[in-house]
XYZ file of C-alpha atoms in Angstrom:
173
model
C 28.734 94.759 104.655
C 32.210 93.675 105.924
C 30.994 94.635 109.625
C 27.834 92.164 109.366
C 29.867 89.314 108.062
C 32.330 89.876 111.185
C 29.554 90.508 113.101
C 27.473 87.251 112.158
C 31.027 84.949 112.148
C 31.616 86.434 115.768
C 27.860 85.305 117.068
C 28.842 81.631 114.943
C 31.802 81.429 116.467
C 30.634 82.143 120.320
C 27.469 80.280 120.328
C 29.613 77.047 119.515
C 32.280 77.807 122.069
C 29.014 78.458 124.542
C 28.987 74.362 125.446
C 25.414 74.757 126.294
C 24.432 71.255 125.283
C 27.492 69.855 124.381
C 27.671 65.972 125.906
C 30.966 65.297 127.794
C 31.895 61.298 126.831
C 30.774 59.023 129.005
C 32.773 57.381 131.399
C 33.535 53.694 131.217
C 31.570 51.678 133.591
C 33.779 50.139 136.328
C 31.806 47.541 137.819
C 29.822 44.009 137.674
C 26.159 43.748 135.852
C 24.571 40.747 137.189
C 22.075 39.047 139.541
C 22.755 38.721 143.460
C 23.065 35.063 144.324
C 24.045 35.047 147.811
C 24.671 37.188 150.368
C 26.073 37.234 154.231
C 26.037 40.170 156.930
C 29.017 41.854 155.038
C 28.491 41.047 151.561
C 26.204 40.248 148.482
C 28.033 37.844 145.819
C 26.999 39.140 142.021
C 27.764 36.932 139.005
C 26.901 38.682 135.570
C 26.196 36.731 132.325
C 28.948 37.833 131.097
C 31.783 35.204 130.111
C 35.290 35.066 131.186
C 37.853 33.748 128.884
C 37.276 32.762 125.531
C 33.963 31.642 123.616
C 34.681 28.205 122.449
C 36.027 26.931 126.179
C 34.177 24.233 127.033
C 33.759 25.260 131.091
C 33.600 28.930 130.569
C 33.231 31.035 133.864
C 31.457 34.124 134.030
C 32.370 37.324 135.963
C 31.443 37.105 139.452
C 32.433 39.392 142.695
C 31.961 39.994 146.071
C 30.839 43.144 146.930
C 30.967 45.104 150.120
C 29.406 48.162 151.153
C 25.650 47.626 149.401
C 24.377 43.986 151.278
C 21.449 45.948 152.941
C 20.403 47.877 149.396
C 20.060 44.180 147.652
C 18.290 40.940 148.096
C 18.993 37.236 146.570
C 17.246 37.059 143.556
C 17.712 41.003 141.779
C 19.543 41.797 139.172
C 21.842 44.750 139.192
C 24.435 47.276 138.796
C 27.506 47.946 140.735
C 30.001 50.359 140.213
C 33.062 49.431 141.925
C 34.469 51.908 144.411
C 38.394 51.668 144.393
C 40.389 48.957 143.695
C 39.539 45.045 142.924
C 41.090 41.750 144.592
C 41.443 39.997 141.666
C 40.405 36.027 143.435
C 37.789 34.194 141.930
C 35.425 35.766 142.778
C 36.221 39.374 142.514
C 36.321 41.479 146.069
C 35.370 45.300 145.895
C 33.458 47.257 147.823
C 30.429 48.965 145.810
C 29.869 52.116 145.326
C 26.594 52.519 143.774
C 24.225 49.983 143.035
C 21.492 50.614 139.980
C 18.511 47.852 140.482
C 17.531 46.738 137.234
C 13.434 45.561 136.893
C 11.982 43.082 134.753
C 8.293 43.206 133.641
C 6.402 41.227 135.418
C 4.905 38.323 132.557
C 1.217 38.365 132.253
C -0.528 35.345 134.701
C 2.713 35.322 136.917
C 2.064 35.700 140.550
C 5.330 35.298 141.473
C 8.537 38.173 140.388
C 11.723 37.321 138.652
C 13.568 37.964 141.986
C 11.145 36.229 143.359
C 11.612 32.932 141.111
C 14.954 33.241 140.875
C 15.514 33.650 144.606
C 13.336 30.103 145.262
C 15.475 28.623 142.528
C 18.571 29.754 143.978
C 17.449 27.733 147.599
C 16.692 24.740 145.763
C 20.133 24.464 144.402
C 22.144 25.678 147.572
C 25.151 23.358 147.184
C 25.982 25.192 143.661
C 29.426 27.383 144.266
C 29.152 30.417 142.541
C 26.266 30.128 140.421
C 25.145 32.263 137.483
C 21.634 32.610 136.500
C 21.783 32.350 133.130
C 17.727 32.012 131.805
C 14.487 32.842 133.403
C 11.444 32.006 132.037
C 7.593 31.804 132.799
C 5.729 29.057 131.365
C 2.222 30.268 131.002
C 0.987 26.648 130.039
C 2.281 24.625 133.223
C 2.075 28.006 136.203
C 5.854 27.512 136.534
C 9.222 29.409 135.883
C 12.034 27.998 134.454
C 15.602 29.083 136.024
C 18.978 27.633 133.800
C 21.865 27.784 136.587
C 25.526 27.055 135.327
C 27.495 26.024 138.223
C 31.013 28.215 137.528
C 32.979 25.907 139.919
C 32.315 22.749 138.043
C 34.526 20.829 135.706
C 32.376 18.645 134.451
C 30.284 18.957 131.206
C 26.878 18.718 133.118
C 27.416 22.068 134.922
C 24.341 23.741 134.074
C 21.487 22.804 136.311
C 17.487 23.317 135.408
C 15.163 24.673 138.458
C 11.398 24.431 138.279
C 9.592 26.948 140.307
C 5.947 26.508 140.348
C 3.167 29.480 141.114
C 1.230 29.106 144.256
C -1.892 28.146 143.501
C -4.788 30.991 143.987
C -6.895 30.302 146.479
């Protein structure tokens, strides 16, 4: 009896040490989560949603970086994920160079002929003279054939930095 008690305790003890499906921890992400809104031959700029600084400022900026390394994977207009390969210049923007880059797709809304990235990309042209801009809503309006893009403008001081783009559908013909 002793032996199959030993016995049974030794299988126990080696199928837990086996690590079979044990899941290592993840690793922190290192990087900027965002949508591209510009880009040049070297480099795509990214500015993410999320906020830098406290809540309750009344300018807020959000996180923003250039990125090199990844300008012919993206376009103006997608949103995605960049892990960051090395160190960061901490300016305003960031500077990195990317090492990976994780696009990240929207459904397409029912009735919509044009994308997300597409939408966002026309909004983006209509308000070229915003520095550093961060998309921060995107909707289709079903009713009117149009998207609506909310654009804060990160290098303004003044309290009307957020900027409303109407994109409108092409009409089917």
């Amino acid at each position: 009896m002793m032996k199959y008690v030993l016995g049974m305790l030794l299988i126990v003890l080696l199928a837990g040490c086996s690590g079979g499906n044990a899941s290592e921890p993840e690793e922190p992400f290192y990087g900027i989560r965002g949508t591209v809104v510009e880009e040049d031959e070297q480099r795509v700029l990214v500015v993410s949603n999320e906020k830098l600084g406290r809540e309750d400022m009344e300018n807020p900026r959000y996180n923003a970086a250039w990125l090199s390394g990844i300008h012919r994977k993206v376009e103006v207009g997608q949103q995605v994920e960049v892990a960051f390969d090395g160190g960061v210049n901490d300016s305003y923007p960031l500077q990195a160079q990317g090492k990976s880059v994780k696009q990240i797709q929207d459904e397409q809304p029912e009735g919509a002929a044009l994308s997300r990235e597409e939408a966002v990309r026309q909004a983006l042209q209509q308000a070229e003279n915003l520095i550093t801009p961060t998309v921060l809503e995107v909707e289709y309006l079903e009713r009117s054939s149009e998207w609506r893009i909310l654009i804060y403008e990160n290098a303004s001081i003044s309290e009307n930095s957020e900027v409303e783009v109407r994109v409108q559908e092409e009409a089917n013909g």
